[in-house]
Amino acid sequence: MSTIRSYRDLDAWQVSMRLAKECYRIAARFPPSEQFALSQQLRRAAVSVPSNLAEGNGSRKRQIYIRHVNIALGSLAEIETQLMLAVAFEFAKREDVMQAEDLARQAGRLMLALVHALESVRAS
């Protein structure tokens, strides 16, 4: 296991950055009528995930860090829902969102592990 010197070293942050890029790629293909609706919400949620991981990592208090990881998890749930809506509204094809869904699941697992690690250090 490598040493975490920066939020950039976190696997969860790295995966969530790839997820954000993928969400932007998907949203760019939405119809123009969605430029300020679902597309914008998807982009904001996608940016929120790595941003909250970075902000939490930068905190000097473990409880604040955990809170920011939990906010990132909430944004992740938003992304998953917005991707499902995009398919339901036929703004995207199912196969077009599969990579983003896989990245979201991977990021979620990593963030849950991060929360557990932070809580176990606190409990020690």
Short mmCIF file of C-alpha atoms in Angstrom, two decimals:
data_model
loop_
_atom_site.label_atom_id
_atom_site.label_comp_id
_atom_site.label_asym_id
_atom_site.label_seq_id
_atom_site.Cartn_x
_atom_site.Cartn_y
_atom_site.Cartn_z
CA MET A 1 0.00 0.00 0.00
CA SER A 2 1.44 3.36 -1.01
CA THR A 3 1.64 6.42 1.17
CA ILE A 4 -1.10 9.02 0.75
CA ARG A 5 0.60 12.41 0.51
CA SER A 6 -2.20 14.21 -1.31
CA TYR A 7 -5.81 13.69 -2.34
CA ARG A 8 -4.34 12.96 -5.78
CA ASP A 9 -2.89 9.74 -4.37
CA LEU A 10 -6.34 8.45 -3.39
CA ASP A 11 -7.66 5.72 -5.69
CA ALA A 12 -11.19 7.02 -5.03
CA TRP A 13 -10.20 10.49 -6.27
CA GLN A 14 -8.48 9.10 -9.38
CA VAL A 15 -11.48 6.96 -10.32
CA SER A 16 -13.90 9.80 -9.64
CA MET A 17 -11.86 12.06 -11.93
CA ARG A 18 -12.25 9.47 -14.71
CA LEU A 19 -15.97 9.29 -13.89
CA ALA A 20 -16.32 13.08 -14.15
CA LYS A 21 -14.65 13.05 -17.56
CA GLU A 22 -16.96 10.25 -18.71
CA CYS A 23 -20.05 12.09 -17.43
CA TYR A 24 -19.02 15.21 -19.34
CA ARG A 25 -18.58 13.10 -22.47
CA ILE A 26 -22.08 11.64 -22.04
CA ALA A 27 -23.70 15.00 -21.23
CA ALA A 28 -22.14 16.60 -24.31
CA ARG A 29 -24.28 14.29 -26.45
CA PHE A 30 -27.58 15.29 -24.83
CA PRO A 31 -29.97 17.32 -26.98
CA PRO A 32 -29.58 21.12 -26.85
CA SER A 33 -32.85 21.38 -24.91
CA GLU A 34 -31.10 19.66 -22.00
CA GLN A 35 -28.13 22.01 -21.87
CA PHE A 36 -29.39 23.66 -18.66
CA ALA A 37 -31.35 20.76 -17.18
CA LEU A 38 -30.26 17.14 -16.75
CA SER A 39 -26.97 17.77 -18.53
CA GLN A 40 -26.02 20.51 -16.08
CA GLN A 41 -27.09 18.44 -13.06
CA LEU A 42 -25.02 15.49 -14.24
CA ARG A 43 -21.97 17.69 -14.72
CA ARG A 44 -22.34 19.34 -11.31
CA ALA A 45 -22.71 16.00 -9.52
CA ALA A 46 -19.73 14.60 -11.44
CA VAL A 47 -17.54 17.54 -10.41
CA SER A 48 -18.78 17.29 -6.81
CA VAL A 49 -17.39 13.80 -6.23
CA PRO A 50 -13.64 14.41 -6.69
CA SER A 51 -14.00 17.96 -5.35
CA ASN A 52 -15.45 16.75 -2.04
CA LEU A 53 -12.80 14.05 -1.76
CA ALA A 54 -10.10 16.68 -2.24
CA GLU A 55 -11.70 19.10 0.21
CA GLY A 56 -12.18 16.42 2.85
CA ASN A 57 -8.62 15.22 2.48
CA GLY A 58 -7.44 18.78 2.97
CA SER A 59 -9.24 19.06 6.29
CA ARG A 60 -7.31 18.73 9.51
CA LYS A 61 -10.28 17.06 11.25
CA ARG A 62 -11.15 13.44 10.56
CA GLN A 63 -14.89 13.99 11.16
CA ILE A 64 -14.97 16.72 8.50
CA TYR A 65 -13.10 14.41 6.12
CA ILE A 66 -15.69 11.67 6.70
CA ARG A 67 -18.52 14.17 6.12
CA HIS A 68 -17.02 15.20 2.77
CA VAL A 69 -16.62 11.58 1.68
CA ASN A 70 -20.28 11.03 2.56
CA ILE A 71 -21.26 14.09 0.50
CA ALA A 72 -19.26 12.61 -2.40
CA LEU A 73 -21.19 9.34 -1.96
CA GLY A 74 -24.44 11.31 -2.19
CA SER A 75 -23.27 12.95 -5.39
CA LEU A 76 -22.38 9.52 -6.71
CA ALA A 77 -25.97 8.37 -6.11
CA GLU A 78 -27.14 11.46 -8.01
CA ILE A 79 -24.90 10.53 -10.95
CA GLU A 80 -26.24 6.99 -11.03
CA THR A 81 -29.82 8.29 -10.99
CA GLN A 82 -29.12 10.91 -13.66
CA LEU A 83 -27.55 8.30 -15.91
CA MET A 84 -30.64 6.11 -15.52
CA LEU A 85 -32.83 9.10 -16.37
CA ALA A 86 -30.71 9.89 -19.42
CA VAL A 87 -31.34 6.38 -20.71
CA ALA A 88 -35.04 6.49 -19.78
CA PHE A 89 -35.50 9.82 -21.60
CA GLU A 90 -33.47 8.46 -24.54
CA PHE A 91 -30.79 11.16 -24.24
CA ALA A 92 -28.22 8.36 -24.07
CA LYS A 93 -28.13 4.71 -25.01
CA ARG A 94 -27.67 2.06 -22.36
CA GLU A 95 -24.32 0.99 -23.76
CA ASP A 96 -23.13 4.62 -23.75
CA VAL A 97 -23.50 4.92 -19.97
CA MET A 98 -22.13 1.51 -18.97
CA GLN A 99 -18.54 2.70 -18.50
CA ALA A 100 -19.71 5.59 -16.30
CA GLU A 101 -21.85 3.21 -14.26
CA ASP A 102 -18.88 0.88 -13.78
CA LEU A 103 -16.68 3.79 -12.68
CA ALA A 104 -19.41 4.96 -10.29
CA ARG A 105 -19.60 1.52 -8.67
CA GLN A 106 -15.82 1.34 -8.39
CA ALA A 107 -15.62 4.85 -6.90
CA GLY A 108 -18.39 3.98 -4.45
CA ARG A 109 -16.58 0.88 -3.21
CA LEU A 110 -13.36 2.85 -2.78
CA MET A 111 -15.12 5.67 -0.92
CA LEU A 112 -16.87 3.25 1.43
CA ALA A 113 -13.51 1.64 2.16
CA LEU A 114 -12.07 5.10 2.81
CA VAL A 115 -14.86 5.93 5.27
CA HIS A 116 -14.34 2.61 7.08
CA ALA A 117 -10.59 3.24 7.26
CA LEU A 118 -11.12 6.75 8.62
CA GLU A 119 -13.63 5.51 11.18
CA SER A 120 -11.40 2.64 12.30
CA VAL A 121 -8.45 4.99 12.86
CA ARG A 122 -10.72 7.21 14.95
CA ALA A 123 -11.95 4.24 16.98
CA SER A 124 -8.40 3.07 17.72
#
